[in-house]
Amino acid sequence: MPTKIEPGNYKEVDFSKCVVLQSNDQKPTEFVVEREAAKMSGLIKDMLEDQDEEDQQTIIPIPNVNGRTLEYVLEYCEHHWNNRPDPIDKPLRGRIDDVISPWDRKFIWTDLIKGGDEKQHELLIEVIMAANFLNIKDLLDLTCATVASLLKGKTTEQIRALFNIDNDFTPEEEEKIKEENRWCDEA
């Protein structure tokens, strides 16, 4: 897990090896993370490369990510920065569990999807948005492939129930759409 620190308490931080990332919470949560792990984020990598000196005190606010989500994103980065995951084929063939490491499986099904219950996926969606904002390709691929795996084999009604999506089509509109896209069912 990434190291949380009290906001503003930087006396123990070795800024030649680490950076501090701040969440967007009302009272920001601050995490100390190794520079190399933080560089899994294309956004942060670009910011660090623009710095004049590598050992200068670097505190980076992350405006679109709350502390809880940022902690999981950083946990992923700390695990994978020197242990890159295998690429996930697109389109995903089969289930996500068949193509990811045991660590990633636990990360997804224990941490991001509460208790492995598909309906408890709020954190997974938050991590997708954070990975997209921070430009962490490997994490974005993993989390999006997980959503694809959740959708695989489900009917429209099951998907609506899973993501709490209201059906705003009239029965006539829905029938017309089904008829226009009948080829999808046949494929």
Backbone as JSON Lines, residues from 0, in Angstrom:
{"i":0,"aa":"M","n":[0.84,-1.19,0.0],"ca":[0.0,0.0,0.0],"c":[0.88,1.25,0.0]}
{"i":1,"aa":"P","n":[0.44,2.29,-0.67],"ca":[1.21,3.54,-0.66],"c":[1.26,4.13,0.75]}
{"i":2,"aa":"T","n":[2.28,4.92,1.0],"ca":[2.47,5.51,2.31],"c":[1.69,6.82,2.42]}
{"i":3,"aa":"K","n":[0.76,6.87,3.38],"ca":[0.02,8.1,3.67],"c":[0.84,8.92,4.64]}
{"i":4,"aa":"I","n":[0.81,10.24,4.44],"ca":[1.47,11.13,5.39],"c":[0.49,12.24,5.79]}
{"i":5,"aa":"E","n":[0.79,12.87,6.89],"ca":[0.01,14.04,7.31],"c":[0.28,15.17,6.32]}
{"i":6,"aa":"P","n":[-0.75,15.83,5.83],"ca":[-0.53,16.92,4.87],"c":[0.49,17.94,5.41]}
{"i":7,"aa":"G","n":[1.47,18.22,4.57],"ca":[2.49,19.2,4.92],"c":[3.66,18.65,5.71]}
{"i":8,"aa":"N","n":[3.63,17.38,6.11],"ca":[4.71,16.79,6.91],"c":[5.69,16.07,5.97]}
{"i":9,"aa":"Y","n":[6.64,16.82,5.43],"ca":[7.54,16.29,4.41],"c":[8.95,16.02,4.91]}
{"i":10,"aa":"K","n":[9.18,16.14,6.21],"ca":[10.56,16.03,6.71],"c":[11.16,14.64,6.5]}
{"i":11,"aa":"E","n":[10.34,13.59,6.41],"ca":[10.85,12.23,6.22],"c":[10.87,11.81,4.74]}
{"i":12,"aa":"V","n":[10.44,12.69,3.85],"ca":[10.33,12.33,2.43],"c":[11.65,12.59,1.72]}
{"i":13,"aa":"D","n":[12.17,11.57,1.05],"ca":[13.37,11.71,0.22],"c":[12.91,12.08,-1.19]}
{"i":14,"aa":"F","n":[12.9,13.38,-1.47],"ca":[12.38,13.86,-2.75],"c":[13.27,13.51,-3.93]}
{"i":15,"aa":"S","n":[14.48,12.99,-3.68],"ca":[15.31,12.54,-4.8],"c":[14.78,11.21,-5.35]}
{"i":16,"aa":"K","n":[14.02,10.45,-4.52],"ca":[13.48,9.16,-4.94],"c":[11.96,9.14,-4.99]}
{"i":17,"aa":"C","n":[11.32,10.09,-4.32],"ca":[9.86,10.04,-4.16],"c":[9.2,11.37,-4.53]}
{"i":18,"aa":"V","n":[7.9,11.29,-4.74],"ca":[7.06,12.47,-4.92],"c":[5.88,12.32,-3.96]}
{"i":19,"aa":"V","n":[5.19,13.42,-3.72],"ca":[3.98,13.41,-2.91],"c":[2.81,13.73,-3.83]}
{"i":20,"aa":"L","n":[1.79,12.88,-3.78],"ca":[0.58,13.11,-4.57],"c":[-0.56,13.43,-3.61]}
{"i":21,"aa":"Q","n":[-1.33,14.47,-3.95],"ca":[-2.44,14.92,-3.11],"c":[-3.77,14.61,-3.79]}
{"i":22,"aa":"S","n":[-4.69,14.05,-3.02],"ca":[-6.03,13.78,-3.54],"c":[-6.83,15.07,-3.61]}
{"i":23,"aa":"N","n":[-8.03,15.0,-4.17],"ca":[-8.87,16.19,-4.31],"c":[-9.9,16.31,-3.18]}
{"i":24,"aa":"D","n":[-9.74,15.55,-2.1],"ca":[-10.69,15.61,-1.0],"c":[-10.66,16.99,-0.35]}
{"i":25,"aa":"Q","n":[-11.74,17.31,0.4],"ca":[-11.82,18.59,1.11],"c":[-10.54,18.8,1.93]}
{"i":26,"aa":"K","n":[-10.16,17.8,2.71],"ca":[-8.86,17.79,3.37],"c":[-8.04,16.77,2.59]}
{"i":27,"aa":"P","n":[-7.13,17.22,1.71],"ca":[-6.42,16.3,0.82],"c":[-5.68,15.2,1.59]}
{"i":28,"aa":"T","n":[-5.74,14.0,1.03],"ca":[-4.93,12.89,1.52],"c":[-3.64,12.94,0.72]}
{"i":29,"aa":"E","n":[-2.5,12.82,1.4],"ca":[-1.22,12.86,0.71],"c":[-0.53,11.51,0.8]}
{"i":30,"aa":"F","n":[0.04,11.1,-0.33],"ca":[0.73,9.83,-0.43],"c":[2.15,10.05,-0.92]}
{"i":31,"aa":"V","n":[3.09,9.35,-0.31],"ca":[4.46,9.34,-0.78],"c":[4.6,8.13,-1.68]}
{"i":32,"aa":"V","n":[5.11,8.34,-2.89],"ca":[5.27,7.25,-3.85],"c":[6.61,7.42,-4.56]}
{"i":33,"aa":"E","n":[7.25,6.29,-4.87],"ca":[8.51,6.35,-5.59],"c":[8.29,7.0,-6.95]}
{"i":34,"aa":"R","n":[9.26,7.83,-7.36],"ca":[9.16,8.52,-8.64],"c":[8.91,7.55,-9.79]}
{"i":35,"aa":"E","n":[9.63,6.43,-9.81],"ca":[9.48,5.48,-10.92],"c":[8.09,4.87,-10.95]}
{"i":36,"aa":"A","n":[7.52,4.59,-9.79],"ca":[6.15,4.07,-9.75],"c":[5.17,5.13,-10.23]}
{"i":37,"aa":"A","n":[5.38,6.38,-9.8],"ca":[4.5,7.48,-10.21],"c":[4.55,7.69,-11.72]}
{"i":38,"aa":"K","n":[5.7,7.38,-12.33],"ca":[5.86,7.58,-13.77],"c":[5.07,6.58,-14.61]}
{"i":39,"aa":"M","n":[4.39,5.61,-13.98],"ca":[3.47,4.77,-14.74],"c":[2.34,5.62,-15.29]}
{"i":40,"aa":"S","n":[2.09,6.75,-14.63],"ca":[1.11,7.72,-15.11],"c":[1.79,8.61,-16.15]}
{"i":41,"aa":"G","n":[1.25,8.6,-17.36],"ca":[1.8,9.47,-18.4],"c":[1.73,10.93,-18.0]}
{"i":42,"aa":"L","n":[0.66,11.32,-17.32],"ca":[0.49,12.7,-16.87],"c":[1.59,13.1,-15.89]}
{"i":43,"aa":"I","n":[1.81,12.26,-14.88],"ca":[2.82,12.57,-13.87],"c":[4.22,12.48,-14.47]}
{"i":44,"aa":"K","n":[4.44,11.5,-15.34],"ca":[5.75,11.37,-16.0],"c":[6.1,12.66,-16.75]}
{"i":45,"aa":"D","n":[5.13,13.19,-17.5],"ca":[5.37,14.44,-18.23],"c":[5.67,15.59,-17.27]}
{"i":46,"aa":"M","n":[4.95,15.66,-16.15],"ca":[5.2,16.73,-15.17],"c":[6.61,16.61,-14.58]}
{"i":47,"aa":"L","n":[7.01,15.39,-14.26],"ca":[8.33,15.19,-13.66],"c":[9.45,15.47,-14.65]}
{"i":48,"aa":"E","n":[9.23,15.15,-15.91],"ca":[10.24,15.42,-16.92],"c":[10.41,16.91,-17.18]}
{"i":49,"aa":"D","n":[9.37,17.69,-16.88],"ca":[9.45,19.13,-17.05],"c":[10.15,19.84,-15.9]}
{"i":50,"aa":"Q","n":[10.45,19.1,-14.82],"ca":[11.12,19.68,-13.66],"c":[12.57,19.99,-13.98]}
{"i":51,"aa":"D","n":[13.09,21.05,-13.36],"ca":[14.49,21.41,-13.54],"c":[15.41,20.44,-12.81]}
{"i":52,"aa":"E","n":[15.11,20.18,-11.56],"ca":[15.96,19.32,-10.74],"c":[15.14,18.14,-10.23]}
{"i":53,"aa":"E","n":[15.78,16.95,-10.28],"ca":[15.05,15.75,-9.89],"c":[14.83,15.67,-8.38]}
{"i":54,"aa":"D","n":[15.7,16.29,-7.59],"ca":[15.57,16.14,-6.14],"c":[14.79,17.29,-5.49]}
{"i":55,"aa":"Q","n":[14.18,18.15,-6.29],"ca":[13.41,19.23,-5.69],"c":[12.12,18.69,-5.09]}
{"i":56,"aa":"Q","n":[11.62,19.38,-4.09],"ca":[10.4,18.97,-3.41],"c":[9.25,18.97,-4.41]}
{"i":57,"aa":"T","n":[8.67,17.8,-4.64],"ca":[7.62,17.67,-5.65],"c":[6.33,17.2,-5.0]}
{"i":58,"aa":"I","n":[5.36,18.08,-4.98],"ca":[4.03,17.78,-4.45],"c":[3.06,18.05,-5.59]}
{"i":59,"aa":"I","n":[2.36,16.99,-6.01],"ca":[1.5,17.1,-7.18],"c":[0.04,16.9,-6.76]}
{"i":60,"aa":"P","n":[-0.79,17.93,-6.9],"ca":[-2.22,17.76,-6.64],"c":[-2.85,16.99,-7.8]}
{"i":61,"aa":"I","n":[-3.72,16.05,-7.45],"ca":[-4.44,15.26,-8.46],"c":[-5.91,15.69,-8.36]}
{"i":62,"aa":"P","n":[-6.31,16.65,-9.19],"ca":[-7.61,17.3,-9.01],"c":[-8.84,16.43,-9.21]}
{"i":63,"aa":"N","n":[-8.76,15.37,-9.97],"ca":[-9.97,14.6,-10.29],"c":[-10.09,13.29,-9.53]}
{"i":64,"aa":"V","n":[-9.26,13.07,-8.51],"ca":[-9.22,11.76,-7.85],"c":[-9.28,11.92,-6.34]}
{"i":65,"aa":"N","n":[-10.23,11.21,-5.71],"ca":[-10.32,11.28,-4.25],"c":[-9.28,10.35,-3.6]}
{"i":66,"aa":"G","n":[-9.1,10.49,-2.3],"ca":[-8.07,9.74,-1.58],"c":[-8.23,8.24,-1.64]}
{"i":67,"aa":"R","n":[-9.45,7.76,-1.47],"ca":[-9.69,6.31,-1.49],"c":[-9.29,5.73,-2.84]}
{"i":68,"aa":"T","n":[-9.7,6.38,-3.91],"ca":[-9.39,5.89,-5.25],"c":[-7.91,6.02,-5.55]}
{"i":69,"aa":"L","n":[-7.32,7.15,-5.19],"ca":[-5.9,7.36,-5.44],"c":[-5.04,6.31,-4.74]}
{"i":70,"aa":"E","n":[-5.45,5.9,-3.56],"ca":[-4.7,4.88,-2.83],"c":[-4.65,3.56,-3.62]}
{"i":71,"aa":"Y","n":[-5.77,3.16,-4.21],"ca":[-5.78,1.93,-5.01],"c":[-4.99,2.08,-6.3]}
{"i":72,"aa":"V","n":[-5.09,3.24,-6.93],"ca":[-4.32,3.5,-8.15],"c":[-2.83,3.4,-7.84]}
{"i":73,"aa":"L","n":[-2.41,4.0,-6.73],"ca":[-0.99,3.97,-6.38],"c":[-0.53,2.58,-5.95]}
{"i":74,"aa":"E","n":[-1.41,1.83,-5.31],"ca":[-1.08,0.45,-4.97],"c":[-0.76,-0.33,-6.25]}
{"i":75,"aa":"Y","n":[-1.59,-0.15,-7.27],"ca":[-1.36,-0.82,-8.56],"c":[-0.01,-0.37,-9.14]}
{"i":76,"aa":"C","n":[0.25,0.91,-9.14],"ca":[1.5,1.44,-9.72],"c":[2.72,0.92,-8.96]}
{"i":77,"aa":"E","n":[2.65,0.91,-7.63],"ca":[3.78,0.42,-6.84],"c":[4.05,-1.05,-7.12]}
{"i":78,"aa":"H","n":[2.99,-1.82,-7.34],"ca":[3.18,-3.25,-7.62],"c":[3.74,-3.47,-9.03]}
{"i":79,"aa":"H","n":[3.27,-2.7,-10.0],"ca":[3.58,-3.0,-11.4],"c":[4.68,-2.15,-12.04]}
{"i":80,"aa":"W","n":[5.22,-1.14,-11.39],"ca":[6.18,-0.28,-12.09],"c":[7.43,-1.07,-12.48]}
{"i":81,"aa":"N","n":[7.83,-2.06,-11.71],"ca":[8.99,-2.87,-12.08],"c":[8.59,-4.32,-12.33]}
{"i":82,"aa":"N","n":[7.32,-4.55,-12.54],"ca":[6.76,-5.87,-12.76],"c":[5.57,-5.72,-13.7]}
{"i":83,"aa":"R","n":[5.87,-5.27,-14.93],"ca":[4.81,-4.92,-15.86],"c":[3.9,-6.11,-16.17]}
{"i":84,"aa":"P","n":[2.59,-5.87,-16.22],"ca":[1.67,-6.96,-16.54],"c":[1.74,-7.31,-18.03]}
{"i":85,"aa":"D","n":[1.34,-8.53,-18.34],"ca":[1.24,-8.93,-19.74],"c":[0.1,-8.14,-20.38]}
{"i":86,"aa":"P","n":[0.26,-7.77,-21.65],"ca":[-0.84,-7.05,-22.32],"c":[-2.1,-7.91,-22.38]}
{"i":87,"aa":"I","n":[-3.24,-7.25,-22.33],"ca":[-4.53,-7.93,-22.42],"c":[-5.02,-7.8,-23.86]}
{"i":88,"aa":"D","n":[-5.32,-8.95,-24.48],"ca":[-5.79,-8.94,-25.87],"c":[-7.1,-8.19,-25.99]}
{"i":89,"aa":"K","n":[-7.24,-7.47,-27.1],"ca":[-8.48,-6.78,-27.41],"c":[-8.95,-7.27,-28.77]}
{"i":90,"aa":"P","n":[-10.14,-7.73,-28.89],"ca":[-11.14,-7.84,-27.84],"c":[-10.79,-8.97,-26.87]}
{"i":91,"aa":"L","n":[-11.34,-8.86,-25.69],"ca":[-11.13,-9.85,-24.65],"c":[-11.81,-11.15,-25.06]}
{"i":92,"aa":"R","n":[-11.05,-12.21,-25.05],"ca":[-11.6,-13.53,-25.37],"c":[-11.71,-14.3,-24.06]}
{"i":93,"aa":"G","n":[-12.89,-14.74,-23.73],"ca":[-13.08,-15.45,-22.47],"c":[-13.25,-14.49,-21.31]}
{"i":94,"aa":"R","n":[-12.85,-14.97,-20.13],"ca":[-13.0,-14.17,-18.91],"c":[-11.69,-13.5,-18.55]}
{"i":95,"aa":"I","n":[-11.77,-12.37,-17.9],"ca":[-10.59,-11.62,-17.49],"c":[-9.71,-12.46,-16.57]}
{"i":96,"aa":"D","n":[-10.3,-13.28,-15.74],"ca":[-9.53,-14.09,-14.78],"c":[-8.55,-15.03,-15.47]}
{"i":97,"aa":"D","n":[-8.83,-15.39,-16.71],"ca":[-7.97,-16.32,-17.44],"c":[-6.71,-15.67,-17.98]}
{"i":98,"aa":"V","n":[-6.65,-14.35,-17.99],"ca":[-5.5,-13.68,-18.64],"c":[-4.74,-12.72,-17.72]}
{"i":99,"aa":"I","n":[-5.07,-12.7,-16.44],"ca":[-4.37,-11.79,-15.53],"c":[-3.66,-12.57,-14.43]}
{"i":100,"aa":"S","n":[-2.74,-11.91,-13.77],"ca":[-1.95,-12.53,-12.71],"c":[-2.8,-12.71,-11.45]}
{"i":101,"aa":"P","n":[-2.37,-13.59,-10.56],"ca":[-3.09,-13.75,-9.28],"c":[-3.17,-12.43,-8.5]}
{"i":102,"aa":"W","n":[-2.1,-11.61,-8.53],"ca":[-2.14,-10.34,-7.81],"c":[-3.24,-9.45,-8.4]}
{"i":103,"aa":"D","n":[-3.3,-9.34,-9.73],"ca":[-4.33,-8.52,-10.38],"c":[-5.72,-9.07,-10.11]}
{"i":104,"aa":"R","n":[-5.86,-10.39,-10.09],"ca":[-7.16,-11.01,-9.81],"c":[-7.64,-10.6,-8.42]}
{"i":105,"aa":"K","n":[-6.75,-10.69,-7.43],"ca":[-7.12,-10.29,-6.07],"c":[-7.44,-8.79,-6.03]}
{"i":106,"aa":"F","n":[-6.63,-7.99,-6.68],"ca":[-6.83,-6.54,-6.73],"c":[-8.22,-6.21,-7.28]}
{"i":107,"aa":"I","n":[-8.6,-6.85,-8.37],"ca":[-9.91,-6.59,-8.98],"c":[-11.05,-7.12,-8.13]}
{"i":108,"aa":"W","n":[-11.0,-8.41,-7.79],"ca":[-12.16,-9.08,-7.21],"c":[-12.27,-8.91,-5.7]}
{"i":109,"aa":"T","n":[-11.22,-8.48,-5.04],"ca":[-11.3,-8.25,-3.59],"c":[-11.35,-6.77,-3.28]}
{"i":110,"aa":"D","n":[-10.5,-5.99,-3.96],"ca":[-10.38,-4.57,-3.63],"c":[-11.36,-3.7,-4.41]}
{"i":111,"aa":"L","n":[-11.37,-3.84,-5.74],"ca":[-12.17,-2.92,-6.57],"c":[-13.63,-3.34,-6.72]}
{"i":112,"aa":"I","n":[-13.89,-4.64,-6.69],"ca":[-15.28,-5.12,-6.72],"c":[-15.51,-5.74,-5.35]}
{"i":113,"aa":"K","n":[-16.19,-4.98,-4.52],"ca":[-16.34,-5.34,-3.11],"c":[-16.82,-6.78,-2.93]}
{"i":114,"aa":"G","n":[-15.96,-7.58,-2.33],"ca":[-16.31,-8.97,-2.02],"c":[-16.6,-9.82,-3.24]}
{"i":115,"aa":"G","n":[-16.16,-9.4,-4.43],"ca":[-16.41,-10.17,-5.64],"c":[-17.84,-10.08,-6.14]}
{"i":116,"aa":"D","n":[-18.66,-9.23,-5.51],"ca":[-20.06,-9.05,-5.91],"c":[-20.12,-8.06,-7.07]}
{"i":117,"aa":"E","n":[-20.48,-8.55,-8.26],"ca":[-20.5,-7.71,-9.47],"c":[-21.24,-6.39,-9.27]}
{"i":118,"aa":"K","n":[-22.27,-6.39,-8.43],"ca":[-23.06,-5.17,-8.24],"c":[-22.33,-4.14,-7.38]}
{"i":119,"aa":"Q","n":[-21.26,-4.54,-6.72],"ca":[-20.48,-3.63,-5.86],"c":[-19.25,-3.14,-6.63]}
{"i":120,"aa":"H","n":[-19.46,-2.46,-7.75],"ca":[-18.38,-2.08,-8.66],"c":[-18.1,-0.57,-8.68]}
{"i":121,"aa":"E","n":[-18.61,0.17,-7.72],"ca":[-18.42,1.63,-7.72],"c":[-16.94,2.02,-7.76]}
{"i":122,"aa":"L","n":[-16.13,1.35,-6.92],"ca":[-14.69,1.68,-6.88],"c":[-14.02,1.33,-8.2]}
{"i":123,"aa":"L","n":[-14.43,0.25,-8.84],"ca":[-13.87,-0.12,-10.14],"c":[-14.09,1.02,-11.14]}
{"i":124,"aa":"I","n":[-15.28,1.57,-11.17],"ca":[-15.59,2.67,-12.1],"c":[-14.76,3.91,-11.75]}
{"i":125,"aa":"E","n":[-14.61,4.21,-10.46],"ca":[-13.79,5.35,-10.04],"c":[-12.33,5.16,-10.47]}
{"i":126,"aa":"V","n":[-11.82,3.93,-10.35],"ca":[-10.44,3.66,-10.74],"c":[-10.29,3.77,-12.26]}
{"i":127,"aa":"I","n":[-11.3,3.36,-13.02],"ca":[-11.25,3.54,-14.48],"c":[-11.12,5.03,-14.81]}
{"i":128,"aa":"M","n":[-11.93,5.85,-14.17],"ca":[-11.87,7.3,-14.46],"c":[-10.52,7.89,-14.04]}
{"i":129,"aa":"A","n":[-9.99,7.45,-12.9],"ca":[-8.69,7.94,-12.44],"c":[-7.57,7.48,-13.37]}
{"i":130,"aa":"A","n":[-7.6,6.22,-13.78],"ca":[-6.57,5.7,-14.69],"c":[-6.62,6.43,-16.03]}
{"i":131,"aa":"N","n":[-7.81,6.77,-16.48],"ca":[-7.95,7.53,-17.72],"c":[-7.38,8.94,-17.54]}
{"i":132,"aa":"F","n":[-7.75,9.62,-16.46],"ca":[-7.25,10.98,-16.21],"c":[-5.73,11.0,-16.07]}
{"i":133,"aa":"L","n":[-5.19,10.02,-15.33],"ca":[-3.75,9.98,-15.08],"c":[-2.96,9.33,-16.21]}
{"i":134,"aa":"N","n":[-3.67,8.79,-17.2],"ca":[-3.04,8.14,-18.34],"c":[-2.15,6.98,-17.89]}
{"i":135,"aa":"I","n":[-2.77,6.03,-17.18],"ca":[-2.08,4.81,-16.75],"c":[-2.66,3.68,-17.6]}
{"i":136,"aa":"K","n":[-2.03,3.45,-18.74],"ca":[-2.57,2.55,-19.75],"c":[-2.81,1.14,-19.23]}
{"i":137,"aa":"D","n":[-1.84,0.56,-18.54],"ca":[-1.99,-0.82,-18.07],"c":[-3.18,-0.96,-17.12]}
{"i":138,"aa":"L","n":[-3.34,-0.01,-16.21],"ca":[-4.46,-0.05,-15.27],"c":[-5.78,0.18,-16.0]}
{"i":139,"aa":"L","n":[-5.8,1.08,-16.94],"ca":[-7.01,1.34,-17.72],"c":[-7.41,0.1,-18.51]}
{"i":140,"aa":"D","n":[-6.42,-0.56,-19.13],"ca":[-6.72,-1.79,-19.88],"c":[-7.29,-2.87,-18.95]}
{"i":141,"aa":"L","n":[-6.68,-3.04,-17.78],"ca":[-7.15,-4.06,-16.84],"c":[-8.57,-3.78,-16.38]}
{"i":142,"aa":"T","n":[-8.85,-2.56,-15.98],"ca":[-10.17,-2.25,-15.43],"c":[-11.25,-2.26,-16.52]}
{"i":143,"aa":"C","n":[-10.93,-1.76,-17.71],"ca":[-11.92,-1.8,-18.8],"c":[-12.19,-3.23,-19.25]}
{"i":144,"aa":"A","n":[-11.14,-4.06,-19.29],"ca":[-11.33,-5.47,-19.63],"c":[-12.18,-6.17,-18.57]}
{"i":145,"aa":"T","n":[-12.05,-5.74,-17.33],"ca":[-12.88,-6.31,-16.26],"c":[-14.34,-5.97,-16.5]}
{"i":146,"aa":"V","n":[-14.63,-4.73,-16.87],"ca":[-16.01,-4.35,-17.18],"c":[-16.51,-5.15,-18.37]}
{"i":147,"aa":"A","n":[-15.68,-5.33,-19.39],"ca":[-16.08,-6.13,-20.55],"c":[-16.41,-7.56,-20.11]}
{"i":148,"aa":"S","n":[-15.62,-8.08,-19.21],"ca":[-15.86,-9.44,-18.7],"c":[-17.18,-9.5,-17.91]}
{"i":149,"aa":"L","n":[-17.47,-8.42,-17.17],"ca":[-18.74,-8.37,-16.43],"c":[-19.94,-8.37,-17.39]}
{"i":150,"aa":"L","n":[-19.78,-7.72,-18.54],"ca":[-20.88,-7.6,-19.5],"c":[-21.07,-8.85,-20.35]}
{"i":151,"aa":"K","n":[-20.0,-9.58,-20.54],"ca":[-20.01,-10.73,-21.44],"c":[-21.09,-11.74,-21.07]}
{"i":152,"aa":"G","n":[-21.92,-12.09,-22.05],"ca":[-22.95,-13.1,-21.86],"c":[-24.22,-12.61,-21.17]}
{"i":153,"aa":"K","n":[-24.29,-11.32,-20.87],"ca":[-25.47,-10.8,-20.19],"c":[-26.44,-10.2,-21.2]}
{"i":154,"aa":"T","n":[-27.71,-10.27,-20.87],"ca":[-28.74,-9.65,-21.69],"c":[-28.76,-8.15,-21.4]}
{"i":155,"aa":"T","n":[-29.46,-7.42,-22.24],"ca":[-29.62,-5.98,-22.03],"c":[-30.22,-5.7,-20.66]}
{"i":156,"aa":"E","n":[-31.22,-6.48,-20.29],"ca":[-31.89,-6.27,-19.0],"c":[-30.94,-6.53,-17.84]}
{"i":157,"aa":"Q","n":[-30.1,-7.57,-17.95],"ca":[-29.13,-7.87,-16.9],"c":[-28.09,-6.77,-16.77]}
{"i":158,"aa":"I","n":[-27.67,-6.22,-17.89],"ca":[-26.7,-5.12,-17.87],"c":[-27.32,-3.88,-17.23]}
{"i":159,"aa":"R","n":[-28.57,-3.6,-17.59],"ca":[-29.26,-2.46,-16.97],"c":[-29.34,-2.64,-15.46]}
{"i":160,"aa":"A","n":[-29.66,-3.84,-15.0],"ca":[-29.77,-4.11,-13.56],"c":[-28.4,-3.98,-12.89]}
{"i":161,"aa":"L","n":[-27.36,-4.48,-13.54],"ca":[-26.0,-4.44,-12.98],"c":[-25.53,-3.0,-12.77]}
{"i":162,"aa":"F","n":[-25.82,-2.13,-13.73],"ca":[-25.34,-0.75,-13.66],"c":[-26.43,0.26,-13.3]}
{"i":163,"aa":"N","n":[-27.58,-0.23,-12.84],"ca":[-28.7,0.64,-12.45],"c":[-29.05,1.65,-13.54]}
{"i":164,"aa":"I","n":[-29.22,1.14,-14.75],"ca":[-29.57,1.99,-15.9],"c":[-31.06,1.87,-16.16]}
{"i":165,"aa":"D","n":[-31.74,2.99,-16.18],"ca":[-33.17,2.99,-16.48],"c":[-33.38,2.77,-17.97]}
{"i":166,"aa":"N","n":[-34.42,2.02,-18.3],"ca":[-34.79,1.83,-19.69],"c":[-35.69,2.99,-20.09]}
{"i":167,"aa":"D","n":[-35.16,3.89,-20.93],"ca":[-35.94,5.06,-21.32],"c":[-36.53,4.91,-22.73]}
{"i":168,"aa":"F","n":[-36.51,3.68,-23.26],"ca":[-37.13,3.43,-24.56],"c":[-38.57,2.98,-24.36]}
{"i":169,"aa":"T","n":[-39.42,3.37,-25.29],"ca":[-40.78,2.83,-25.3],"c":[-40.67,1.4,-25.83]}
{"i":170,"aa":"P","n":[-41.67,0.57,-25.58],"ca":[-41.62,-0.81,-26.12],"c":[-41.45,-0.82,-27.64]}
{"i":171,"aa":"E","n":[-42.06,0.14,-28.33],"ca":[-41.96,0.2,-29.79],"c":[-40.52,0.53,-30.21]}
{"i":172,"aa":"E","n":[-39.91,1.52,-29.55],"ca":[-38.52,1.89,-29.87],"c":[-37.57,0.72,-29.6]}
{"i":173,"aa":"E","n":[-37.8,0.04,-28.49],"ca":[-36.95,-1.09,-28.14],"c":[-37.07,-2.2,-29.17]}
{"i":174,"aa":"E","n":[-38.27,-2.48,-29.62],"ca":[-38.48,-3.53,-30.63],"c":[-37.8,-3.14,-31.95]}
{"i":175,"aa":"K","n":[-37.9,-1.87,-32.32],"ca":[-37.27,-1.39,-33.56],"c":[-35.74,-1.57,-33.48]}
{"i":176,"aa":"I","n":[-35.16,-1.22,-32.35],"ca":[-33.71,-1.34,-32.16],"c":[-33.29,-2.81,-32.21]}
{"i":177,"aa":"K","n":[-34.08,-3.67,-31.56],"ca":[-33.76,-5.11,-31.59],"c":[-33.8,-5.63,-33.03]}
{"i":178,"aa":"E","n":[-34.79,-5.19,-33.79],"ca":[-34.91,-5.64,-35.18],"c":[-33.73,-5.15,-36.02]}
{"i":179,"aa":"E","n":[-33.34,-3.89,-35.84],"ca":[-32.22,-3.32,-36.59],"c":[-30.9,-3.99,-36.25]}
{"i":180,"aa":"N","n":[-30.8,-4.52,-35.05],"ca":[-29.54,-5.1,-34.59],"c":[-29.62,-6.61,-34.37]}
{"i":181,"aa":"R","n":[-30.57,-7.25,-35.02],"ca":[-30.75,-8.68,-34.87],"c":[-29.46,-9.44,-35.24]}
{"i":182,"aa":"W","n":[-28.69,-8.9,-36.16],"ca":[-27.45,-9.54,-36.6],"c":[-26.49,-9.74,-35.42]}
{"i":183,"aa":"C","n":[-26.58,-8.88,-34.39],"ca":[-25.7,-9.03,-33.22],"c":[-25.97,-10.34,-32.5]}
{"i":184,"aa":"D","n":[-27.24,-10.69,-32.37],"ca":[-27.61,-11.93,-31.7],"c":[-27.18,-13.15,-32.5]}
{"i":185,"aa":"E","n":[-27.17,-12.99,-33.81],"ca":[-26.81,-14.12,-34.68],"c":[-25.31,-14.34,-34.73]}
{"i":186,"aa":"A","n":[-24.53,-13.35,-34.4],"ca":[-23.07,-13.45,-34.51],"c":[-22.46,-14.19,-33.39]}
